[in-house]
Coordinates of C-alpha atoms in Angstrom, one line a residue:
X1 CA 143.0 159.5 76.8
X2 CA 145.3 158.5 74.3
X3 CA 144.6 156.4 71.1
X4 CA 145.0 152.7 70.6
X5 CA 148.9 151.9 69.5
X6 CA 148.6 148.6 68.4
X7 CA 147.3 146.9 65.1
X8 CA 143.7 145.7 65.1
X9 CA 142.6 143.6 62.0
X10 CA 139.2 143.3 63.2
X11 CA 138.4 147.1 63.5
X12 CA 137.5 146.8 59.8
X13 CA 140.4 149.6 58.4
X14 CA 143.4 148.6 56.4
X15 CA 146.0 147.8 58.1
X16 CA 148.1 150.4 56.5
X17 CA 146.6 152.9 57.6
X18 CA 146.2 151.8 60.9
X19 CA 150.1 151.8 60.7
X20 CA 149.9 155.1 59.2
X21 CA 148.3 156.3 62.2
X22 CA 150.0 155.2 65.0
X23 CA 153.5 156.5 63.2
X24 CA 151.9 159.9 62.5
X25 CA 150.7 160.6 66.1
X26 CA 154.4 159.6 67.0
X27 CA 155.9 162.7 65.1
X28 CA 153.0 164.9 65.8
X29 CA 152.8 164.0 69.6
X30 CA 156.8 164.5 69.6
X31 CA 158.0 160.7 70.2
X32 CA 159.4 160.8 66.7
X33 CA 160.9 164.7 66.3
X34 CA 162.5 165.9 62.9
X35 CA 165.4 164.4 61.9
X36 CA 164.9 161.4 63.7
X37 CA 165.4 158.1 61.7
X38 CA 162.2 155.8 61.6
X39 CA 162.4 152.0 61.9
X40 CA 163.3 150.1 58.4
X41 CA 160.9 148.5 57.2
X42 CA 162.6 145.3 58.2
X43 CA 162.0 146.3 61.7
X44 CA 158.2 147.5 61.6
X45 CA 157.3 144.5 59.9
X46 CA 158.7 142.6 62.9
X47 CA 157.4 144.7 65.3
X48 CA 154.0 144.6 64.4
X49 CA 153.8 141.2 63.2
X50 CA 153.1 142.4 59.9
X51 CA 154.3 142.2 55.6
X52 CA 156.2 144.6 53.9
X53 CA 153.1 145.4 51.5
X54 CA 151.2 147.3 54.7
X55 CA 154.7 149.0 55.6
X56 CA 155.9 150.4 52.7
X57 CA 152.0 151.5 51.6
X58 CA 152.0 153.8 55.0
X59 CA 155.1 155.3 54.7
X60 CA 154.6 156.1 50.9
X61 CA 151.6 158.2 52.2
X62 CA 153.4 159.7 55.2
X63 CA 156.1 160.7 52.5
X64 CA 153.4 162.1 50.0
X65 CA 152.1 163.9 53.4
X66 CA 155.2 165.5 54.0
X67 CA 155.7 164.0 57.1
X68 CA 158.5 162.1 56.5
X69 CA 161.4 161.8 54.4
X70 CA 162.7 158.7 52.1
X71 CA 166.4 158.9 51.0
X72 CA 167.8 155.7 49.7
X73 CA 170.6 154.1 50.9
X74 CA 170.1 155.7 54.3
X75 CA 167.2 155.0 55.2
X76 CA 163.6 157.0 56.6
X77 CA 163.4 160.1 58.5
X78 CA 161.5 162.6 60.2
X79 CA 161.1 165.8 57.5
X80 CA 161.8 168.9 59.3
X81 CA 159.1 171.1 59.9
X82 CA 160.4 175.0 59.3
X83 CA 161.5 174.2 55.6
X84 CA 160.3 176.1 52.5
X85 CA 156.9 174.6 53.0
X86 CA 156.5 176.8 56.9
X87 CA 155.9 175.2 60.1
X88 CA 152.0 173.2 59.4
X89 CA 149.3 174.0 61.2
X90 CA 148.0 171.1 63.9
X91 CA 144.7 171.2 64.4
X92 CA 143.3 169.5 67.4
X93 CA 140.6 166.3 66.7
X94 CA 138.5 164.0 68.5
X95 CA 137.4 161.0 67.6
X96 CA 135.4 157.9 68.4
X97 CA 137.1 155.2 66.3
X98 CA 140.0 155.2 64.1
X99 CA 137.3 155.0 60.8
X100 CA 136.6 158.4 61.5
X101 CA 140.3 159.5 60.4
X102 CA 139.8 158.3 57.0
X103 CA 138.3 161.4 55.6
X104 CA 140.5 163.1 57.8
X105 CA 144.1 162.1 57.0
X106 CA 142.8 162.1 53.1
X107 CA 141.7 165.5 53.2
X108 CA 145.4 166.4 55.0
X109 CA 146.8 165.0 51.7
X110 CA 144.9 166.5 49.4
X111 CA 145.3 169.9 51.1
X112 CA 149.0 169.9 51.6
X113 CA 149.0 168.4 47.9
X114 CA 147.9 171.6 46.8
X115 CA 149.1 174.2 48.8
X116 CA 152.7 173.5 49.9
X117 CA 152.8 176.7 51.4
X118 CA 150.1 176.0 53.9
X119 CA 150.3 172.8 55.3
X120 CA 148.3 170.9 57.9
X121 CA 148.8 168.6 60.7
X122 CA 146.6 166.8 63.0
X123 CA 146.8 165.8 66.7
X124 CA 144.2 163.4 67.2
X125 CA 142.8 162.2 70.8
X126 CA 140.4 159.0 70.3
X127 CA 137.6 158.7 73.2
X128 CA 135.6 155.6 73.2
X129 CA 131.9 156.1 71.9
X130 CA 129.8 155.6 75.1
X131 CA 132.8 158.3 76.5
X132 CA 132.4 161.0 73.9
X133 CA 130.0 163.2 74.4
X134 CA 131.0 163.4 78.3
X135 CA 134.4 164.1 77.2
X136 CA 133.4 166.7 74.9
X137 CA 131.1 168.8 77.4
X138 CA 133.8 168.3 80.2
X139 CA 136.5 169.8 77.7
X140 CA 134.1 172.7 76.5
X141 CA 133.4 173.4 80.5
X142 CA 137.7 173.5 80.8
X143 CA 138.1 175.9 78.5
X144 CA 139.7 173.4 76.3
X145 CA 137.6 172.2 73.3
X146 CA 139.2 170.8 70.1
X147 CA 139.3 172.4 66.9
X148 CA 136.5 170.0 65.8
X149 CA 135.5 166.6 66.6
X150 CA 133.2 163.4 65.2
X151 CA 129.5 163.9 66.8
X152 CA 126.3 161.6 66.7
X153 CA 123.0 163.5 65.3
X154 CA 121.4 162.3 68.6
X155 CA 123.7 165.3 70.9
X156 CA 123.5 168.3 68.0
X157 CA 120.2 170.3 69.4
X158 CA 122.1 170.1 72.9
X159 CA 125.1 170.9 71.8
X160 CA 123.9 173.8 69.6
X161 CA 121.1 175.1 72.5
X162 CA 124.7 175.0 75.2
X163 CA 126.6 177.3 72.6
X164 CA 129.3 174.5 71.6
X165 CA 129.6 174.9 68.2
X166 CA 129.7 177.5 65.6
X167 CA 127.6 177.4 62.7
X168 CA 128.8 177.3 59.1
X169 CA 127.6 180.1 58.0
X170 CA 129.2 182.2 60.8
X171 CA 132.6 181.0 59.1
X172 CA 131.9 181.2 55.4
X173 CA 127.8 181.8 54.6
X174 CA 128.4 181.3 50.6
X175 CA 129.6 177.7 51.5
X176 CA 126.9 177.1 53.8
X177 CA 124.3 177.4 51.2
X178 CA 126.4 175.4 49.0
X179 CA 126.1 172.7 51.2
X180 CA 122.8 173.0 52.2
X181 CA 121.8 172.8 48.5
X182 CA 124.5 169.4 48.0
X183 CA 123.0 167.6 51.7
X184 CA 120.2 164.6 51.2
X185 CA 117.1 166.0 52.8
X186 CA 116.6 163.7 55.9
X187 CA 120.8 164.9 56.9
X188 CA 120.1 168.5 56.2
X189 CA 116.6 168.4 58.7
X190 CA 119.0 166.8 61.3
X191 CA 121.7 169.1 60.9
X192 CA 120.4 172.3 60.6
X193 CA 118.8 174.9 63.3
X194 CA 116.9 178.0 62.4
X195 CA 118.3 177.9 58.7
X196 CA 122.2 177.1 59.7
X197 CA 123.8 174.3 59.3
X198 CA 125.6 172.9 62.2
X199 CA 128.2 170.5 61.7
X200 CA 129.9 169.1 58.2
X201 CA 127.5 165.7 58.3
X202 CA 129.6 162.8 57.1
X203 CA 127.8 159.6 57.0
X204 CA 124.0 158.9 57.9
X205 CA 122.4 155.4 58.7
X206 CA 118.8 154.2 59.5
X207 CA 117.3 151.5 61.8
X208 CA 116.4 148.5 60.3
X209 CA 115.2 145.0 60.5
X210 CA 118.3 142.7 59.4
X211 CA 117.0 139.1 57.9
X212 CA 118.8 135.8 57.0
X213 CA 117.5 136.3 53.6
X214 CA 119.2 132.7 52.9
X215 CA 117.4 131.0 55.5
X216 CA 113.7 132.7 54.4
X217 CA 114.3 131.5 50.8
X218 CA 115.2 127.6 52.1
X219 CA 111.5 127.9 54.2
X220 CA 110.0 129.6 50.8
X221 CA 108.7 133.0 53.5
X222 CA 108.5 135.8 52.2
X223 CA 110.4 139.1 54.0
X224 CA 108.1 140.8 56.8
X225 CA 106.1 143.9 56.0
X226 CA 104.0 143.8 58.8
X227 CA 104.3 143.0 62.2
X228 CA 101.8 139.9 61.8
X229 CA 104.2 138.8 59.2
X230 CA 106.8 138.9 61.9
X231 CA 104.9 136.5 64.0
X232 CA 104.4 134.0 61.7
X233 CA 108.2 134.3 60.7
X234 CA 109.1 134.1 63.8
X235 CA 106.7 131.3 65.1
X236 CA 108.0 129.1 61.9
X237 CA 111.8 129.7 63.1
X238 CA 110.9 128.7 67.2
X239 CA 110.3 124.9 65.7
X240 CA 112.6 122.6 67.1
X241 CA 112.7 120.9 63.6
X242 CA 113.6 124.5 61.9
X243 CA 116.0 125.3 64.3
X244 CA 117.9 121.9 64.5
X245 CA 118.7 122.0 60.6
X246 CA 119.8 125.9 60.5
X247 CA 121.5 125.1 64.4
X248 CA 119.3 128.5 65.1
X249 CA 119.3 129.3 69.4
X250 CA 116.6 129.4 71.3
X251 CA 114.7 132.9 69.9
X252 CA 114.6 133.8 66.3
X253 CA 114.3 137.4 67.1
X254 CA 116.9 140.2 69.0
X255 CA 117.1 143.6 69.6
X256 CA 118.5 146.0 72.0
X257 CA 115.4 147.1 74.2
X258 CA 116.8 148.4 77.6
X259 CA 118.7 151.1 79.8
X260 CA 121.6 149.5 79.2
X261 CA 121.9 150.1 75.3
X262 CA 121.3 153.4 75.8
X263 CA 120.4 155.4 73.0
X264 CA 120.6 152.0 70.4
X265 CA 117.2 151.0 72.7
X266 CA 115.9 154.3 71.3
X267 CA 117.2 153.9 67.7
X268 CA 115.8 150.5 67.7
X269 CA 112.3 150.8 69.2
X270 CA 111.1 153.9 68.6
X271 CA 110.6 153.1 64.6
X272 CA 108.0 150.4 65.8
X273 CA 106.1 153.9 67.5
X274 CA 106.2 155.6 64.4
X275 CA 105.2 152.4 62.2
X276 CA 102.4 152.2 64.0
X277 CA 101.3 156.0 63.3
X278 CA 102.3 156.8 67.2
X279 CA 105.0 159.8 68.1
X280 CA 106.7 160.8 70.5
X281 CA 106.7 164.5 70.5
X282 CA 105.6 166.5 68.2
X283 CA 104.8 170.4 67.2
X284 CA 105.4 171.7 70.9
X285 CA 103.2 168.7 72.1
X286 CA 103.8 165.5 74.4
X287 CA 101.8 162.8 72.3
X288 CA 103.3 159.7 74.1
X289 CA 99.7 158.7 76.1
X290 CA 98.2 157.8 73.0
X291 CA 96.7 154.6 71.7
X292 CA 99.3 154.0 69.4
X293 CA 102.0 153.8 72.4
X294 CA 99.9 151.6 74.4
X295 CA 99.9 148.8 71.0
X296 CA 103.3 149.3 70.6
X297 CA 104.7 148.4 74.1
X298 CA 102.1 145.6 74.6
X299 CA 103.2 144.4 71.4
X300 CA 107.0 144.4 71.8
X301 CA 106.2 143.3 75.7
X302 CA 104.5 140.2 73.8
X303 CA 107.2 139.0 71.2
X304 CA 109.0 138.3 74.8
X305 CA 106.1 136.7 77.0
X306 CA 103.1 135.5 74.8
X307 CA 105.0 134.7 71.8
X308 CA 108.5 134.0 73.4
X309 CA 110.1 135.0 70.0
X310 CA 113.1 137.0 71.9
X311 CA 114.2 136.6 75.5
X312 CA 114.1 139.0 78.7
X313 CA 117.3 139.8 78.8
X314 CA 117.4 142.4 75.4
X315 CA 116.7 144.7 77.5
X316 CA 120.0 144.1 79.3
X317 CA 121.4 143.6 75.8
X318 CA 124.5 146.1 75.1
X319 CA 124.5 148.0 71.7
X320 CA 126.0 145.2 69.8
X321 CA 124.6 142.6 71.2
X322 CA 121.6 142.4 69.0
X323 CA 124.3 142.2 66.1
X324 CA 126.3 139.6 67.4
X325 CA 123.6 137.3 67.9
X326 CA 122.8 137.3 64.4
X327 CA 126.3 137.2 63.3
X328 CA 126.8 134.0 65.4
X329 CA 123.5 132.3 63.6
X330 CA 121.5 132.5 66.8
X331 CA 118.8 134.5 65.3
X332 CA 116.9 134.9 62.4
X333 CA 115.9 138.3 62.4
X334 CA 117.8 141.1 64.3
X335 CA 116.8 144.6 64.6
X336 CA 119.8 146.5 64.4
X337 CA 121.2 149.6 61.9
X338 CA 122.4 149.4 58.2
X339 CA 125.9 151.4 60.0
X340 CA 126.5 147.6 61.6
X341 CA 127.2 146.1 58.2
X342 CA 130.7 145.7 58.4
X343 CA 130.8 145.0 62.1
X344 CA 128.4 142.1 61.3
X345 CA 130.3 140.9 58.0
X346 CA 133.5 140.5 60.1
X347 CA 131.5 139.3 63.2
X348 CA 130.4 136.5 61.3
X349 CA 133.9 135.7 59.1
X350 CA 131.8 136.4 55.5
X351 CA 133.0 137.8 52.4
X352 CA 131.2 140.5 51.1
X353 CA 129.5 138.2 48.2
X354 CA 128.5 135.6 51.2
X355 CA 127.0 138.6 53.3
X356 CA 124.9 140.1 50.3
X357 CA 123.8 136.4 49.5
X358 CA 122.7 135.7 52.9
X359 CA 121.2 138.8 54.9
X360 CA 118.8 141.7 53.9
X361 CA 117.9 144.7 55.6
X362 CA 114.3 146.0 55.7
X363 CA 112.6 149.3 57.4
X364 CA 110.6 148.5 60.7
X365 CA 107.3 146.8 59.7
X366 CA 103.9 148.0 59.6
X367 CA 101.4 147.9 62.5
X368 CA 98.4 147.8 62.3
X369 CA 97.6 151.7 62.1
X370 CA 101.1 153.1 60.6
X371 CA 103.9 151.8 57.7
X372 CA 107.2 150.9 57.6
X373 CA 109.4 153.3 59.4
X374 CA 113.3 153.8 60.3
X375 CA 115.3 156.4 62.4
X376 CA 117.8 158.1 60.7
X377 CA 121.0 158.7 62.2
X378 CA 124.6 160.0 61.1
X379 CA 127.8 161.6 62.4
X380 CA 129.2 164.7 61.6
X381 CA 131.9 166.9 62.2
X382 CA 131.5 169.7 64.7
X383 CA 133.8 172.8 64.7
X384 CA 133.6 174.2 68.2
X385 CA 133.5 178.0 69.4
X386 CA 136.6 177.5 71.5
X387 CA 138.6 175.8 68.3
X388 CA 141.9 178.0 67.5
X389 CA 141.5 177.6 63.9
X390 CA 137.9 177.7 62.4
X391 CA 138.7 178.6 59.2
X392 CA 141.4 176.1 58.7
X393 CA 139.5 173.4 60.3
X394 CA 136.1 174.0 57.8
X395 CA 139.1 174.3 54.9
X396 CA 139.8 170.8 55.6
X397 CA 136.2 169.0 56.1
X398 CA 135.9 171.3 52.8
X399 CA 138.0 169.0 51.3
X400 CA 136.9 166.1 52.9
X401 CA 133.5 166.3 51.8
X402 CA 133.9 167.5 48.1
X403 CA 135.3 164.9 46.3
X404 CA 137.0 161.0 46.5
X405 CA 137.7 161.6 50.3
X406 CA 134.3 160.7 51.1
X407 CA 133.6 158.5 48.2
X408 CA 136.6 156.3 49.6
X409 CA 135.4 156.9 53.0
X410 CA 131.9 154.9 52.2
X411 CA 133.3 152.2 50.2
X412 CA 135.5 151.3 53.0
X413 CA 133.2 151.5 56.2
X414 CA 130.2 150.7 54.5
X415 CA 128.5 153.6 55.3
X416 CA 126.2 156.1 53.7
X417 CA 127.6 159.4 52.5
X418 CA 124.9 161.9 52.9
X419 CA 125.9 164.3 50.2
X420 CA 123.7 164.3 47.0
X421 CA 127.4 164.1 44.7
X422 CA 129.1 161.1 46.4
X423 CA 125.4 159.6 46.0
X424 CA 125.3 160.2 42.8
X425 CA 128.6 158.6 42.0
X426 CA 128.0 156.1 43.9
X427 CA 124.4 154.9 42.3
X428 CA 126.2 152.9 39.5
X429 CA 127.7 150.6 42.2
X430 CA 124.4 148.8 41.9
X431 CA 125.3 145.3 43.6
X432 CA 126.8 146.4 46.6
X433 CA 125.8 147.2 50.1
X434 CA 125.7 150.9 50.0
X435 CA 123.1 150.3 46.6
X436 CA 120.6 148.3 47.7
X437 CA 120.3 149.8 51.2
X438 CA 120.2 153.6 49.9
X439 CA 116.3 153.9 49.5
X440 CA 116.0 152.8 53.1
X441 CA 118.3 155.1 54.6
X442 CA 116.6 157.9 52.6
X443 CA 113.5 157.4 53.9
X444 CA 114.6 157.3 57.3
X445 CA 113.3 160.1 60.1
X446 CA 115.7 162.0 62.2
X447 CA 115.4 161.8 65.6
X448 CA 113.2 164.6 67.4
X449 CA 115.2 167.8 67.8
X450 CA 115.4 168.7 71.2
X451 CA 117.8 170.5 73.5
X452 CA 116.8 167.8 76.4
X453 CA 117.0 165.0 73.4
X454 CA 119.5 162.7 75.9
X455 CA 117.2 163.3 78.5
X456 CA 114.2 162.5 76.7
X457 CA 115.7 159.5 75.3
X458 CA 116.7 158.0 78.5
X459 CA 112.6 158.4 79.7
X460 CA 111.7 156.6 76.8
X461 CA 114.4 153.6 77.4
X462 CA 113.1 153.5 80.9
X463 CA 109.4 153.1 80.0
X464 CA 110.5 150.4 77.2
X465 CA 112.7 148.3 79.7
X466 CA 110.3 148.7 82.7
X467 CA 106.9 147.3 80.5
X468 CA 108.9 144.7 78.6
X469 CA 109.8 143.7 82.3
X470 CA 106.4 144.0 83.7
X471 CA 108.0 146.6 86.3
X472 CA 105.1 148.6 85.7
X473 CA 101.5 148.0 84.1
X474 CA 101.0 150.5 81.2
X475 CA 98.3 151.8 82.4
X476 CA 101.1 153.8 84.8
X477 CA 104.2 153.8 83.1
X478 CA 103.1 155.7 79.8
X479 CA 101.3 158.6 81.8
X480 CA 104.4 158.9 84.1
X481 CA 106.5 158.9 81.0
X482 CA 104.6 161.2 79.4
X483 CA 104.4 163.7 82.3
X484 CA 107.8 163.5 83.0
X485 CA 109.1 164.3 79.1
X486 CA 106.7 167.2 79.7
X487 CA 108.5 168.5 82.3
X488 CA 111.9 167.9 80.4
X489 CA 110.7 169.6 77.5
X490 CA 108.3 172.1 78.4
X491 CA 105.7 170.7 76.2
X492 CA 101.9 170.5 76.5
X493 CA 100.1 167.3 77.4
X494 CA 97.0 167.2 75.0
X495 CA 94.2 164.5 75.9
X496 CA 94.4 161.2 75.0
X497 CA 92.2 160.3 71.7
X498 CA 91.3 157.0 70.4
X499 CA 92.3 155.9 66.5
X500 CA 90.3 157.4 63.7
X501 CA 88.0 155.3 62.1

């Protein structure tokens, strides 16, 4: 499957570098081979519909790369590839969105920067999201796993239980405790199994409540804490009166709460299990038939039915969907993840000054026996135990990691960098996005760490959808649930036990 070729402005990455890309996979896939003459700039800007400003920014990096040579009056060309620098080393990548290059193609530069002897290539494949992790077990099963490759949190116990991936420390140890001593806690519990870290973690995110901060202030509410708070914020906004003057829809509330939102139904919902003291596994126990689960789905079955704050069909909703709606003004409050800023800033045609003015992001609130919670998540880079070049490959996400590669990386995908130093250098950037959400994020939970985690989750997503749809009474679906992530997980079923007093 072969990455996008065209120029996207709504992807949310300059379009430089998406030029940059598609005319670096053309000389590393062979379209382009050295010696060949590129198009003048003249004749990418009219190919692509484009100013010279994009144009000659890409090819000034491809030239810094070494990719490309620049001779004036005769034109661009393909630099050869057996000069005094040696033949570079391609390693193979997958990816899930061109974003993910970012740190990637600036850690290239840097490296061939500083050793010209040595250089490095890359030879990217991009697999849609939903696609990726299929794609990557199919290609370990053929014998022909990349070199590394972007992966969510959510597949790592999996991946590490099936043998996939080498550790760190089975490449270089010393930099393994380096980085275990440089990761934010809630990144290093996620990424690391029986003291080794798996993965070079590259952004991390949490679950949160998104609110038209704007539209709370104009009402004088105050932002929800609690999930009574929610109800009355929510009751306020299903006016007819209230929703006429903002032009709100229907339902002032959305979020993704179905089969079909796959593992964004369990990113989103099970934070309301944990705020209200509930779990879902726990300590080589199944602790699902417990009160706390039974509150938690009748609640979230009544913001649809008795309170009619959201509709039916979330849980039919697709992983954006919950997003969009409050991008297009047709909810209030949306619960959704701080890694959706950008999406939702674009979504909704704001500058960033309008979309710090008018939303705010908050943890999942409180019920009644728990506090606000949110599930961390992330993506990291995996280095696989097929991968051709190990060393080479850590060398690189070394440098991607260490320094402004990463702290470039954040600023422009809006995304938290999970390393203590990029943090830290960060923390003076005290008005934007990445500040103000930062405490959140770092207080998130990482998902449970099962082999059987995709397995699990999907039981979960089932038992949300089929009680929000009155499928099953609860009295049946949550001991069925439970039995059933038993058997997934080889976990004990304790008896159920009421709330302490």
């Amino acid at each position: 499957m072969k990455a996008r070729r065209g120029l996207n402005p709504d992807l949310g990455i300059p379009i430089h570098e998406q030029l940059k890309q598609i005319l670096r996979s053309e000389i590393l896939e062979g379209r382009l081979r050295p010696g060949d003459r590129l198009p003048t700039e003249a004749e990418l800007c009219a190919r692509y519909g484009i100013s010279r400003a994009p144009v000659r920014q890409a090819l000034e990096d491809l030239a810094r790369e070494g990719l490309i040579l620049r001779q004036r009056g005769r034109g661009t060309f393909v630099a050869p590839r057996n000069g005094k620098a040696g033949r570079p080393l391609v390693l193979r990548v997958v990816i899930s969105h061109p974003r993910w290059r970012i740190p990637l193609d600036l850690a290239v530069a840097r490296w061939n920067q500083q050793h010209p002897d040595q250089p490095m290539e890359l030879a990217v494949e991009q697999v849609p999201f939903l696609q990726l992790r299929g794609a990557l077990m199919e290609a370990v099963g053929n014998g022909e796993a990349p070199d590394l490759s972007i992966l969510d949190s959510a597949w790592l116990a999996e991946f590490v239980a099936l043998r996939y991936l080498r550790a760190i420390g089975e490449i270089d140890p010393a930099w393994e405790a380096q980085a275990l001593a440089a990761l934010m806690p809630g990144p290093r519990s996620a990424w690391v199994f029986e003291g080794h870290l798996y993965g070079i973690p590259i952004s991390m995110d949490v679950s949160v409540l998104w609110v038209r901060r704007d539209l709370l202030e104009a009402e004088g509410l105050r932002p929800p804490t609690t999930w009574g708070d929610l109800l009355r914020i929510g009751a306020h906004f299903r006016q007819p009166e209230v929703r006429r003057r903002y032009g709100l829809g229907p339902y002032p509330l959305a979020m993704v709460a179905g089969r079909t939102g796959g593992e964004t139904t369990t990113y989103q919902t099970l934070p309301f299990l944990w705020s209200n003291g509930g779990e879902l596994v726990s300590g080589g126990w199944v602790l699902l038939d417990q009160p706390a689960t039974y509150e938690t789905l009748a609640f979230l079955r009544a913001l649809i039915w008795e309170h009619q704050l959201m509709p039916p069909e979330v849980t039919a909703f697709h992983r954006e969907q919950a997003a969009l709606w409050l991008a297009e003004g047709r909810v209030v409050m949306a619960v959704g993840g701080t890694y959706e800023a950008d999406w939702i800033r674009q979504a909704a045609g704001w500058d960033e000054a309008t979309f710090l003015e008018r939303l705010m992001v908050l943890p999942i609130p409180a019920g009644p026996h728990g506090r606000p919670a949110g599930l961390m998540g992330g993506m990291a880079f995996g280095i696989y135990r097929q991968s051709r070049h190990p060393e080479q490959a850590l060398a690189l996400l070394q440098q991607a990691v260490e320094g402004e590669p990463l702290r470039a990386f954040a600023r422009m995908t809006g995304r938290h960098p999970p390393w203590v130093h990029a943090l830290s250098h960060l923390a003076g950037e005290r008005e934007g996005f990445l500040a103000r959400t930062q405490r959140w994020v770092e207080q998130g939970r990482p998902r449970p760490s099962l082999p059987a985690y995709a397995r699990v989750s999907e039981e979960w997503q089932a038992l949300v959808e089929d009680v929000l749809l009155g499928r099953r009474p609860l009295e049946a679906a949550v001991p069925r649930a439970a039995e059933r992530i038993a058997a997934l997980t080889g976990y004990m079923l304790p008896e159920s036990r009421p709330f302490p007093d």
